[in-house]
């Protein structure tokens, strides 16, 4: 069985083709600059890269080019698209009603559309990806997997904002959380590693640290709290996002800097976080290099990240009445041993003790010192595999 996984953004579209017998990726790639000049598809298969510099004015063009790359003489891995059994789509915002992965029907499509106000950048792109695949492969089963889905089990005390309650009942304004497939995958892998797969008492804090970062408190396999909110802006400072701030700051800065709300939100999403504080970069590799050369603002940005991250881990331990394991994943969590060490150094009071030598290794590893009271795990995430598995299960 072959399953194509699509992650459509507003101007990009990533894909992976899975052979589900072996759960391996046969080919993958990314279309960039869709709808702009210089659009390009980079396709990877059989250990080689193939670049298609062809115009893609929309997602239909992008999907058509993906199909061309998948079936090409060079770098092609299938003869025609009928070899694909189904398509799984990452959909950003499921809102309150869509959480389990599901086959796309006209009703599901309408519901994803109804959630556009909650995910104004992503949901239209996700829908464009779904519609483009439907046009190119009529009748082929398509599955939607929601980035918010895993967090659906949070109790109201975790998801209700302390605002007039009508904002929730009238406008569905609440915490939703994101990176759900990642938190779901690594928490399940951690439970397996710990030999406690069906233990309702197992308490894990998952730390998805990438360009965007989010934390989740997972008890007995179910999410009970998470750090991102109604949008991915909430939580700890990220590459370019501010994370949580005092909302009254907006009026103050908007007045002084003469910004409207859209410009202000652009600053909070694209010019803040690690980049904003350091003035150097949003990339952690650049930040450590700058810190090593004595850049104090890079050092401050990194310290804020570790300090705020540790405060979230500790608060989730409070939320769950303790913590058995913390899991690091995503670009920073999997690769940045100094960020992991920085977060853990603030948590020694909880008996969290990192093994410095193990912390220098890569891949799935137990990083905890023998006398650590809490397991510290690094587990590479695999959101696409979760989408492919859900798709297979549904067809
Ligand atoms: P996204 O949220 O876009 O999926 P990723 O999870 O791929 O992001 O994380 C990307 C980030 O991971 C980069 O911006 C960089 O800061 C960080 N990163 C990647 N590799 C390393 C590394 N070897 N050391 C430190 N940080 C790294």
mmCIF file of C-alpha atoms and ligand atoms in Angstrom:
data_model
loop_
_atom_site.group_PDB
_atom_site.id
_atom_site.type_symbol
_atom_site.label_atom_id
_atom_site.label_comp_id
_atom_site.label_asym_id
_atom_site.label_seq_id
_atom_site.Cartn_x
_atom_site.Cartn_y
_atom_site.Cartn_z
ATOM 1 C CA UNK A 1 0.000 0.000 0.000
ATOM 2 C CA UNK A 2 1.281 3.451 -0.959
ATOM 3 C CA UNK A 3 0.129 6.594 0.813
ATOM 4 C CA UNK A 4 0.935 10.153 -0.155
ATOM 5 C CA UNK A 5 1.158 12.635 2.720
ATOM 6 C CA UNK A 6 0.605 16.298 1.916
ATOM 7 C CA UNK A 7 1.392 19.296 4.114
ATOM 8 C CA UNK A 8 0.185 22.353 2.222
ATOM 9 C CA UNK A 9 1.153 25.832 3.405
ATOM 10 C CA UNK A 10 0.161 29.151 1.871
ATOM 11 C CA UNK A 11 3.125 29.284 -0.523
ATOM 12 C CA UNK A 12 4.689 25.861 -0.017
ATOM 13 C CA UNK A 13 3.651 22.223 -0.239
ATOM 14 C CA UNK A 14 5.609 19.362 1.313
ATOM 15 C CA UNK A 15 4.978 15.736 0.401
ATOM 16 C CA UNK A 16 6.167 12.263 1.315
ATOM 17 C CA UNK A 17 5.235 9.014 -0.413
ATOM 18 C CA UNK A 18 5.149 6.068 2.006
ATOM 19 C CA UNK A 19 5.324 2.356 1.367
ATOM 20 C CA UNK A 20 3.125 1.225 4.251
ATOM 21 C CA UNK A 21 4.278 -2.402 4.167
ATOM 22 C CA UNK A 22 7.639 -1.239 5.490
ATOM 23 C CA UNK A 23 6.580 2.244 6.708
ATOM 24 C CA UNK A 24 9.402 3.743 4.680
ATOM 25 C CA UNK A 25 9.527 6.951 2.661
ATOM 26 C CA UNK A 26 9.979 6.169 -1.052
ATOM 27 C CA UNK A 27 10.178 9.803 -2.151
ATOM 28 C CA UNK A 28 9.660 13.223 -0.672
ATOM 29 C CA UNK A 29 9.962 16.844 -1.611
ATOM 30 C CA UNK A 30 8.813 20.404 -1.309
ATOM 31 C CA UNK A 31 7.246 22.951 -3.665
ATOM 32 C CA UNK A 32 8.273 26.486 -2.749
ATOM 33 C CA UNK A 33 7.174 29.951 -3.833
ATOM 34 C CA UNK A 34 3.776 28.730 -5.080
ATOM 35 C CA UNK A 35 1.974 31.714 -6.630
ATOM 36 C CA UNK A 36 5.162 33.770 -6.871
ATOM 37 C CA UNK A 37 8.029 34.188 -9.313
ATOM 38 C CA UNK A 38 10.759 31.584 -9.160
ATOM 39 C CA UNK A 39 8.603 28.678 -7.954
ATOM 40 C CA UNK A 40 10.591 25.490 -7.557
ATOM 41 C CA UNK A 41 10.022 21.856 -6.628
ATOM 42 C CA UNK A 42 12.840 19.887 -5.016
ATOM 43 C CA UNK A 43 12.180 16.145 -5.237
ATOM 44 C CA UNK A 44 14.230 13.531 -3.392
ATOM 45 C CA UNK A 45 14.195 9.851 -4.300
ATOM 46 C CA UNK A 46 16.675 6.971 -4.564
ATOM 47 C CA UNK A 47 19.280 9.024 -2.684
ATOM 48 C CA UNK A 48 19.246 11.819 -5.274
ATOM 49 C CA UNK A 49 17.754 15.318 -5.543
ATOM 50 C CA UNK A 50 15.838 16.549 -8.592
ATOM 51 C CA UNK A 51 15.003 20.217 -9.054
ATOM 52 C CA UNK A 52 12.030 21.386 -11.147
ATOM 53 C CA UNK A 53 12.092 25.124 -11.780
ATOM 54 C CA UNK A 54 8.612 25.410 -13.260
ATOM 55 C CA UNK A 55 5.837 27.954 -12.717
ATOM 56 C CA UNK A 56 3.266 26.967 -10.070
ATOM 57 C CA UNK A 57 0.588 29.607 -9.922
ATOM 58 C CA UNK A 58 -1.503 27.675 -7.401
ATOM 59 C CA UNK A 59 -1.743 24.397 -5.463
ATOM 60 C CA UNK A 60 -3.277 22.559 -8.454
ATOM 61 C CA UNK A 61 -0.119 23.333 -10.449
ATOM 62 C CA UNK A 62 1.982 22.251 -7.484
ATOM 63 C CA UNK A 63 0.214 18.887 -7.132
ATOM 64 C CA UNK A 64 0.461 18.358 -10.901
ATOM 65 C CA UNK A 65 4.207 18.940 -10.694
ATOM 66 C CA UNK A 66 4.524 16.592 -7.690
ATOM 67 C CA UNK A 67 2.798 13.906 -9.783
ATOM 68 C CA UNK A 68 5.181 14.616 -12.654
ATOM 69 C CA UNK A 69 8.182 14.200 -10.334
ATOM 70 C CA UNK A 70 6.781 11.007 -8.789
ATOM 71 C CA UNK A 71 6.272 9.396 -12.219
ATOM 72 C CA UNK A 72 9.270 10.871 -14.108
ATOM 73 C CA UNK A 73 11.862 8.675 -15.843
ATOM 74 C CA UNK A 74 14.509 10.124 -13.555
ATOM 75 C CA UNK A 75 13.632 10.167 -9.863
ATOM 76 C CA UNK A 76 10.186 8.713 -10.472
ATOM 77 C CA UNK A 77 9.130 5.958 -8.082
ATOM 78 C CA UNK A 78 5.737 4.934 -9.495
ATOM 79 C CA UNK A 79 4.370 4.388 -13.022
ATOM 80 C CA UNK A 80 1.139 6.309 -12.548
ATOM 81 C CA UNK A 81 -0.900 7.882 -9.815
ATOM 82 C CA UNK A 82 -3.217 4.861 -9.552
ATOM 83 C CA UNK A 83 -0.442 3.196 -7.581
ATOM 84 C CA UNK A 84 -1.234 5.617 -4.759
ATOM 85 C CA UNK A 85 -3.940 4.159 -2.544
ATOM 86 C CA UNK A 86 -4.855 7.263 -0.561
ATOM 87 C CA UNK A 87 -3.740 10.754 0.391
ATOM 88 C CA UNK A 88 -3.345 12.004 3.969
ATOM 89 C CA UNK A 89 -3.411 15.747 4.596
ATOM 90 C CA UNK A 90 -2.125 17.728 7.524
ATOM 91 C CA UNK A 91 -4.879 20.204 8.414
ATOM 92 C CA UNK A 92 -3.935 22.911 10.868
ATOM 93 C CA UNK A 93 -7.125 23.838 12.646
ATOM 94 C CA UNK A 94 -9.920 21.426 13.455
ATOM 95 C CA UNK A 95 -11.634 23.840 15.840
ATOM 96 C CA UNK A 96 -13.922 22.300 18.459
ATOM 97 C CA UNK A 97 -15.666 19.749 16.258
ATOM 98 C CA UNK A 98 -12.925 18.098 14.185
ATOM 99 C CA UNK A 99 -10.349 16.184 16.185
ATOM 100 C CA UNK A 100 -10.190 12.520 15.159
ATOM 101 C CA UNK A 101 -8.541 11.938 11.795
ATOM 102 C CA UNK A 102 -11.273 11.425 9.202
ATOM 103 C CA UNK A 103 -12.026 10.696 5.568
ATOM 104 C CA UNK A 104 -12.651 13.938 3.695
ATOM 105 C CA UNK A 105 -16.321 14.211 2.702
ATOM 106 C CA UNK A 106 -18.115 17.342 1.474
ATOM 107 C CA UNK A 107 -19.266 17.875 5.090
ATOM 108 C CA UNK A 108 -15.702 17.614 6.434
ATOM 109 C CA UNK A 109 -14.495 19.999 3.755
ATOM 110 C CA UNK A 110 -17.215 22.474 4.736
ATOM 111 C CA UNK A 111 -16.221 22.148 8.397
ATOM 112 C CA UNK A 112 -12.544 22.821 7.585
ATOM 113 C CA UNK A 113 -13.708 25.847 5.631
ATOM 114 C CA UNK A 114 -15.805 27.008 8.577
ATOM 115 C CA UNK A 115 -12.614 26.994 10.683
ATOM 116 C CA UNK A 116 -10.803 29.425 8.376
ATOM 117 C CA UNK A 117 -11.282 32.314 10.847
ATOM 118 C CA UNK A 118 -9.311 30.222 13.408
ATOM 119 C CA UNK A 119 -6.543 29.277 10.957
ATOM 120 C CA UNK A 120 -6.654 32.071 8.366
ATOM 121 C CA UNK A 121 -3.278 31.291 6.789
ATOM 122 C CA UNK A 122 -3.217 27.516 6.934
ATOM 123 C CA UNK A 123 -6.760 26.165 6.562
ATOM 124 C CA UNK A 124 -7.267 27.738 3.092
ATOM 125 C CA UNK A 125 -3.949 26.242 1.976
ATOM 126 C CA UNK A 126 -4.850 22.841 3.456
ATOM 127 C CA UNK A 127 -8.177 22.961 1.597
ATOM 128 C CA UNK A 128 -6.415 23.964 -1.609
ATOM 129 C CA UNK A 129 -4.187 20.872 -1.211
ATOM 130 C CA UNK A 130 -7.211 18.621 -0.650
ATOM 131 C CA UNK A 131 -9.076 20.077 -3.639
ATOM 132 C CA UNK A 132 -6.040 19.878 -5.903
ATOM 133 C CA UNK A 133 -5.571 16.175 -5.062
ATOM 134 C CA UNK A 134 -9.270 15.542 -5.615
ATOM 135 C CA UNK A 135 -9.104 17.199 -9.037
ATOM 136 C CA UNK A 136 -6.030 15.209 -10.037
ATOM 137 C CA UNK A 137 -7.181 11.879 -8.534
ATOM 138 C CA UNK A 138 -10.986 11.850 -8.501
ATOM 139 C CA UNK A 139 -12.439 9.202 -6.222
ATOM 140 C CA UNK A 140 -9.165 8.536 -4.369
ATOM 141 C CA UNK A 141 -9.711 8.447 -0.585
ATOM 142 C CA UNK A 142 -8.393 11.504 1.211
ATOM 143 C CA UNK A 143 -7.912 11.802 4.939
ATOM 144 C CA UNK A 144 -7.594 14.913 7.102
ATOM 145 C CA UNK A 145 -5.352 14.765 10.186
ATOM 146 C CA UNK A 146 -5.712 17.763 12.460
ATOM 147 C CA UNK A 147 -2.769 19.473 14.121
ATOM 148 C CA UNK A 148 -5.080 20.483 16.960
ATOM 149 C CA UNK A 149 -6.661 17.003 17.305
ATOM 150 C CA UNK A 150 -4.508 15.433 20.028
ATOM 151 C CA UNK A 151 -5.205 18.323 22.408
ATOM 152 C CA UNK A 152 -8.946 17.737 22.254
ATOM 153 C CA UNK A 153 -8.848 15.822 25.561
ATOM 154 C CA UNK A 154 -7.788 18.874 27.611
ATOM 155 C CA UNK A 155 -10.216 19.707 30.423
ATOM 156 C CA UNK A 156 -11.984 23.117 30.384
ATOM 157 C CA UNK A 157 -9.717 24.459 33.146
ATOM 158 C CA UNK A 158 -6.816 24.085 30.697
ATOM 159 C CA UNK A 159 -8.507 25.448 27.592
ATOM 160 C CA UNK A 160 -10.827 28.222 28.798
ATOM 161 C CA UNK A 161 -9.285 31.702 28.684
ATOM 162 C CA UNK A 162 -10.303 33.939 31.588
ATOM 163 C CA UNK A 163 -12.297 36.246 29.317
ATOM 164 C CA UNK A 164 -16.055 36.884 29.179
ATOM 165 C CA UNK A 165 -17.397 33.333 28.809
ATOM 166 C CA UNK A 166 -19.529 34.362 25.810
ATOM 167 C CA UNK A 167 -16.343 34.713 23.749
ATOM 168 C CA UNK A 168 -16.017 30.967 24.108
ATOM 169 C CA UNK A 169 -19.672 30.078 23.549
ATOM 170 C CA UNK A 170 -20.220 32.579 20.733
ATOM 171 C CA UNK A 171 -16.847 32.568 18.977
ATOM 172 C CA UNK A 172 -15.148 29.310 20.073
ATOM 173 C CA UNK A 173 -12.309 31.440 21.496
ATOM 174 C CA UNK A 174 -10.260 28.984 23.607
ATOM 175 C CA UNK A 175 -6.918 27.215 23.770
ATOM 176 C CA UNK A 176 -6.593 24.601 21.020
ATOM 177 C CA UNK A 177 -2.871 23.788 20.852
ATOM 178 C CA UNK A 178 -0.832 22.694 17.836
ATOM 179 C CA UNK A 179 1.895 20.157 16.858
ATOM 180 C CA UNK A 180 -0.663 17.543 17.962
ATOM 181 C CA UNK A 181 0.607 14.737 15.727
ATOM 182 C CA UNK A 182 4.118 15.281 17.071
ATOM 183 C CA UNK A 183 3.101 15.300 20.749
ATOM 184 C CA UNK A 184 0.954 12.226 20.107
ATOM 185 C CA UNK A 185 3.751 10.334 18.331
ATOM 186 C CA UNK A 186 6.566 11.040 20.788
ATOM 187 C CA UNK A 187 4.431 10.514 23.899
ATOM 188 C CA UNK A 188 3.318 7.118 22.547
ATOM 189 C CA UNK A 189 6.912 6.191 21.641
ATOM 190 C CA UNK A 190 8.050 7.271 25.122
ATOM 191 C CA UNK A 191 5.372 5.115 26.785
ATOM 192 C CA UNK A 192 6.602 2.163 24.685
ATOM 193 C CA UNK A 193 10.237 2.826 25.602
ATOM 194 C CA UNK A 194 9.303 2.966 29.268
ATOM 195 C CA UNK A 195 7.276 -0.261 28.996
ATOM 196 C CA UNK A 196 4.157 1.593 30.257
ATOM 197 C CA UNK A 197 2.014 1.736 27.100
ATOM 198 C CA UNK A 198 -1.374 1.317 28.745
ATOM 199 C CA UNK A 199 -0.580 2.909 32.074
ATOM 200 C CA UNK A 200 -3.249 5.548 32.861
ATOM 201 C CA UNK A 201 -0.945 7.049 35.499
ATOM 202 C CA UNK A 202 2.066 7.685 33.226
ATOM 203 C CA UNK A 203 2.862 11.432 33.250
ATOM 204 C CA UNK A 204 4.932 12.804 30.382
ATOM 205 C CA UNK A 205 5.866 16.347 29.376
ATOM 206 C CA UNK A 206 6.607 16.487 25.643
ATOM 207 C CA UNK A 207 8.775 19.382 24.458
ATOM 208 C CA UNK A 208 8.470 20.007 20.701
ATOM 209 C CA UNK A 209 11.247 22.535 20.133
ATOM 210 C CA UNK A 210 11.710 23.706 16.546
ATOM 211 C CA UNK A 211 11.158 26.964 14.710
ATOM 212 C CA UNK A 212 7.846 26.855 16.515
ATOM 213 C CA UNK A 213 7.905 25.355 19.992
ATOM 214 C CA UNK A 214 5.174 23.860 22.135
ATOM 215 C CA UNK A 215 4.913 21.754 25.266
ATOM 216 C CA UNK A 216 2.231 19.253 26.225
ATOM 217 C CA UNK A 217 1.285 17.527 29.467
ATOM 218 C CA UNK A 218 0.278 13.974 28.576
ATOM 219 C CA UNK A 219 -1.272 11.773 31.253
ATOM 220 C CA UNK A 220 -2.118 8.158 30.447
ATOM 221 C CA UNK A 221 -1.636 8.903 26.743
ATOM 222 C CA UNK A 222 -4.068 11.841 26.756
ATOM 223 C CA UNK A 223 -3.199 15.498 26.475
ATOM 224 C CA UNK A 224 -4.260 17.442 29.584
ATOM 225 C CA UNK A 225 -2.582 20.768 28.783
ATOM 226 C CA UNK A 226 -0.508 22.440 26.102
ATOM 227 C CA UNK A 227 1.296 25.735 25.657
ATOM 228 C CA UNK A 228 0.093 27.020 22.285
ATOM 229 C CA UNK A 229 -3.310 28.658 22.325
ATOM 230 C CA UNK A 230 -6.030 29.689 19.911
ATOM 231 C CA UNK A 231 -3.085 30.363 17.555
ATOM 232 C CA UNK A 232 0.517 29.088 17.609
ATOM 233 C CA UNK A 233 1.697 32.432 19.022
ATOM 234 C CA UNK A 234 1.179 31.518 22.679
ATOM 235 C CA UNK A 235 3.704 29.717 24.877
ATOM 236 C CA UNK A 236 7.478 30.131 25.135
ATOM 237 C CA UNK A 237 9.443 32.490 22.858
ATOM 238 C CA UNK A 238 10.193 30.713 19.561
ATOM 239 C CA UNK A 239 12.396 31.355 16.529
ATOM 240 C CA UNK A 240 10.534 34.512 15.542
ATOM 241 C CA UNK A 241 7.364 34.366 17.678
ATOM 242 C CA UNK A 242 7.120 36.239 20.966
ATOM 243 C CA UNK A 243 5.263 33.544 22.892
ATOM 244 C CA UNK A 244 3.085 34.760 25.783
ATOM 245 C CA UNK A 245 3.231 38.456 26.623
ATOM 246 C CA UNK A 246 1.093 40.965 28.511
ATOM 247 C CA UNK A 247 -1.713 41.758 26.011
ATOM 248 C CA UNK A 248 -1.816 45.392 27.201
ATOM 249 C CA UNK A 249 1.684 45.825 25.759
ATOM 250 C CA UNK A 250 0.153 45.884 22.298
ATOM 251 C CA UNK A 251 -1.678 49.192 22.763
ATOM 252 C CA UNK A 252 1.422 50.761 24.326
ATOM 253 C CA UNK A 253 3.801 49.774 21.519
ATOM 254 C CA UNK A 254 1.256 50.323 18.727
ATOM 255 C CA UNK A 255 0.835 53.929 19.885
ATOM 256 C CA UNK A 256 4.539 54.639 20.238
ATOM 257 C CA UNK A 257 5.611 52.874 17.039
ATOM 258 C CA UNK A 258 2.524 53.913 15.070
ATOM 259 C CA UNK A 259 1.567 50.343 14.133
ATOM 260 C CA UNK A 260 -1.860 48.959 13.291
ATOM 261 C CA UNK A 261 -2.931 45.577 14.690
ATOM 262 C CA UNK A 262 -1.811 43.675 11.571
ATOM 263 C CA UNK A 263 1.645 45.231 11.687
ATOM 264 C CA UNK A 264 1.832 44.521 15.422
ATOM 265 C CA UNK A 265 0.866 40.871 14.949
ATOM 266 C CA UNK A 266 3.423 40.599 12.175
ATOM 267 C CA UNK A 267 6.069 41.808 14.643
ATOM 268 C CA UNK A 268 4.891 39.287 17.264
ATOM 269 C CA UNK A 269 4.911 36.410 14.749
ATOM 270 C CA UNK A 270 7.902 37.202 12.548
ATOM 271 C CA UNK A 271 10.263 39.615 14.301
ATOM 272 C CA UNK A 272 10.182 38.570 17.946
ATOM 273 C CA UNK A 273 11.314 35.543 19.912
ATOM 274 C CA UNK A 274 14.947 34.470 19.539
ATOM 275 C CA UNK A 275 15.412 36.763 16.552
ATOM 276 C CA UNK A 276 13.897 39.774 18.288
ATOM 277 C CA UNK A 277 15.856 39.469 21.527
ATOM 278 C CA UNK A 278 19.187 38.517 19.963
ATOM 279 C CA UNK A 279 19.026 40.657 16.821
ATOM 280 C CA UNK A 280 21.158 37.850 15.359
ATOM 281 C CA UNK A 281 19.036 34.976 14.048
ATOM 282 C CA UNK A 282 16.102 32.692 14.744
ATOM 283 C CA UNK A 283 18.337 29.655 14.223
ATOM 284 C CA UNK A 284 19.741 28.107 17.378
ATOM 285 C CA UNK A 285 23.019 27.154 15.673
ATOM 286 C CA UNK A 286 23.665 30.820 14.869
ATOM 287 C CA UNK A 287 22.656 31.839 18.385
ATOM 288 C CA UNK A 288 25.095 29.496 20.128
ATOM 289 C CA UNK A 289 27.866 30.561 17.748
ATOM 290 C CA UNK A 290 27.127 34.221 18.552
ATOM 291 C CA UNK A 291 27.020 33.503 22.281
ATOM 292 C CA UNK A 292 30.373 31.712 22.044
ATOM 293 C CA UNK A 293 31.787 34.867 20.484
ATOM 294 C CA UNK A 294 30.564 36.916 23.430
ATOM 295 C CA UNK A 295 27.246 38.211 22.046
ATOM 296 C CA UNK A 296 25.278 39.010 25.208
ATOM 297 C CA UNK A 297 21.890 39.373 23.556
ATOM 298 C CA UNK A 298 22.223 35.956 21.903
ATOM 299 C CA UNK A 299 23.111 34.560 25.335
ATOM 300 C CA UNK A 300 20.084 36.308 26.846
ATOM 301 C CA UNK A 301 17.717 34.958 24.155
ATOM 302 C CA UNK A 302 18.967 31.413 24.764
ATOM 303 C CA UNK A 303 18.644 31.800 28.525
ATOM 304 C CA UNK A 304 15.075 33.120 28.211
ATOM 305 C CA UNK A 305 14.221 30.107 26.041
ATOM 306 C CA UNK A 306 15.635 27.599 28.549
ATOM 307 C CA UNK A 307 14.184 29.430 31.574
ATOM 308 C CA UNK A 308 10.684 29.709 30.083
ATOM 309 C CA UNK A 309 10.854 26.113 28.828
ATOM 310 C CA UNK A 310 11.785 24.847 32.288
ATOM 311 C CA UNK A 311 8.948 26.849 33.873
ATOM 312 C CA UNK A 312 6.490 25.146 31.505
ATOM 313 C CA UNK A 313 7.836 21.670 32.299
ATOM 314 C CA UNK A 314 7.529 22.385 36.020
ATOM 315 C CA UNK A 315 4.020 23.807 35.647
ATOM 316 C CA UNK A 316 2.935 20.684 33.759
ATOM 317 C CA UNK A 317 4.398 18.518 36.506
ATOM 318 C CA UNK A 318 2.106 20.495 38.836
ATOM 319 C CA UNK A 319 -0.811 19.981 36.428
ATOM 320 C CA UNK A 320 -0.285 16.191 36.444
ATOM 321 C CA UNK A 321 0.686 15.775 40.110
ATOM 322 C CA UNK A 322 4.215 14.802 39.096
ATOM 323 C CA UNK A 323 6.244 13.887 36.073
ATOM 324 C CA UNK A 324 7.711 10.513 35.076
ATOM 325 C CA UNK A 325 9.437 11.563 31.857
ATOM 326 C CA UNK A 326 10.212 14.552 29.699
ATOM 327 C CA UNK A 327 10.674 14.085 25.965
ATOM 328 C CA UNK A 328 12.647 16.385 23.672
ATOM 329 C CA UNK A 329 11.809 16.421 19.969
ATOM 330 C CA UNK A 330 11.895 18.481 16.702
ATOM 331 C CA UNK A 331 14.834 20.440 15.232
ATOM 332 C CA UNK A 332 16.094 21.985 18.477
ATOM 333 C CA UNK A 333 14.907 19.238 20.829
ATOM 334 C CA UNK A 334 16.561 16.494 18.762
ATOM 335 C CA UNK A 335 19.810 18.257 17.894
ATOM 336 C CA UNK A 336 20.596 20.999 20.350
ATOM 337 C CA UNK A 337 22.244 19.376 23.367
ATOM 338 C CA UNK A 338 22.988 22.760 24.938
ATOM 339 C CA UNK A 339 19.329 23.834 24.844
ATOM 340 C CA UNK A 340 18.340 20.517 26.429
ATOM 341 C CA UNK A 341 21.002 20.943 29.094
ATOM 342 C CA UNK A 342 19.899 24.536 29.679
ATOM 343 C CA UNK A 343 16.276 23.549 30.271
ATOM 344 C CA UNK A 344 17.213 20.601 32.491
ATOM 345 C CA UNK A 345 19.608 22.737 34.567
ATOM 346 C CA UNK A 346 16.619 24.746 35.855
ATOM 347 C CA UNK A 347 14.818 21.523 36.812
ATOM 348 C CA UNK A 348 17.343 19.874 39.104
ATOM 349 C CA UNK A 349 15.116 20.736 42.075
ATOM 350 C CA UNK A 350 12.649 18.173 40.653
ATOM 351 C CA UNK A 351 15.336 15.486 40.626
ATOM 352 C CA UNK A 352 15.820 15.895 36.867
ATOM 353 C CA UNK A 353 19.414 14.991 36.097
ATOM 354 C CA UNK A 354 20.866 14.825 32.612
ATOM 355 C CA UNK A 355 23.766 12.499 31.706
ATOM 356 C CA UNK A 356 26.187 14.906 30.012
ATOM 357 C CA UNK A 357 27.774 12.207 27.859
ATOM 358 C CA UNK A 358 24.501 10.688 26.635
ATOM 359 C CA UNK A 359 23.257 14.214 25.931
ATOM 360 C CA UNK A 360 25.915 14.462 23.224
ATOM 361 C CA UNK A 361 24.503 11.531 21.224
ATOM 362 C CA UNK A 362 21.865 11.632 18.458
ATOM 363 C CA UNK A 363 18.670 9.691 17.737
ATOM 364 C CA UNK A 364 16.303 8.046 20.172
ATOM 365 C CA UNK A 365 18.093 8.021 23.486
ATOM 366 C CA UNK A 366 17.544 7.967 27.196
ATOM 367 C CA UNK A 367 19.521 10.994 28.341
ATOM 368 C CA UNK A 368 18.892 10.641 32.061
ATOM 369 C CA UNK A 369 21.591 10.095 34.640
ATOM 370 C CA UNK A 370 21.160 6.806 36.542
ATOM 371 C CA UNK A 371 19.944 8.656 39.641
ATOM 372 C CA UNK A 372 17.566 11.016 37.803
ATOM 373 C CA UNK A 373 14.078 10.865 39.342
ATOM 374 C CA UNK A 374 12.556 11.710 35.968
ATOM 375 C CA UNK A 375 13.429 10.008 32.663
ATOM 376 C CA UNK A 376 14.774 12.408 30.057
ATOM 377 C CA UNK A 377 14.245 11.109 26.524
ATOM 378 C CA UNK A 378 15.130 12.368 23.072
ATOM 379 C CA UNK A 379 12.760 10.941 20.440
ATOM 380 C CA UNK A 380 12.860 12.129 16.817
ATOM 381 C CA UNK A 381 9.362 13.121 15.782
ATOM 382 C CA UNK A 382 7.637 11.789 12.671
ATOM 383 C CA UNK A 383 4.448 13.712 11.979
ATOM 384 C CA UNK A 384 4.170 12.420 8.413
ATOM 385 C CA UNK A 385 4.242 8.802 9.577
ATOM 386 C CA UNK A 386 1.379 9.516 11.984
ATOM 387 C CA UNK A 387 -0.628 10.982 9.099
ATOM 388 C CA UNK A 388 0.201 7.994 6.867
ATOM 389 C CA UNK A 389 -0.767 5.506 9.602
ATOM 390 C CA UNK A 390 -4.072 7.276 10.300
ATOM 391 C CA UNK A 391 -4.807 7.331 6.580
ATOM 392 C CA UNK A 392 -4.096 3.617 6.243
ATOM 393 C CA UNK A 393 -6.292 2.848 9.242
ATOM 394 C CA UNK A 394 -9.205 4.835 7.802
ATOM 395 C CA UNK A 395 -9.165 3.267 4.349
HETATM 396 P P1 LIG B 1 9.905 23.592 12.042
HETATM 397 O O1 LIG B 1 9.183 24.154 13.246
HETATM 398 O O2 LIG B 1 10.050 24.558 10.926
HETATM 399 O O3 LIG B 1 9.417 22.214 11.636
HETATM 400 P P2 LIG B 1 12.282 22.214 12.922
HETATM 401 O O4 LIG B 1 11.647 21.318 13.909
HETATM 402 O O5 LIG B 1 12.834 21.614 11.686
HETATM 403 O O6 LIG B 1 11.373 23.438 12.574
HETATM 404 O O7 LIG B 1 13.459 23.013 13.672
HETATM 405 C C1 LIG B 1 14.264 23.899 12.981
HETATM 406 C C2 LIG B 1 15.235 24.538 13.944
HETATM 407 O O8 LIG B 1 16.009 23.537 14.594
HETATM 408 C C3 LIG B 1 16.271 25.422 13.271
HETATM 409 O O9 LIG B 1 15.812 26.720 13.101
HETATM 410 C C4 LIG B 1 17.412 25.380 14.246
HETATM 411 O O10 LIG B 1 17.242 26.446 15.168
HETATM 412 C C5 LIG B 1 17.250 24.077 14.978
HETATM 413 N N1 LIG B 1 18.322 23.122 14.679
HETATM 414 C C6 LIG B 1 18.397 22.272 13.654
HETATM 415 N N2 LIG B 1 19.550 21.560 13.707
HETATM 416 C C7 LIG B 1 20.228 21.994 14.794
HETATM 417 C C8 LIG B 1 21.480 21.660 15.414
HETATM 418 N N3 LIG B 1 22.279 20.730 14.909
HETATM 419 N N4 LIG B 1 21.824 22.326 16.521
HETATM 420 C C9 LIG B 1 21.017 23.267 17.034
HETATM 421 N N5 LIG B 1 19.830 23.610 16.518
HETATM 422 C C10 LIG B 1 19.439 22.991 15.417
#
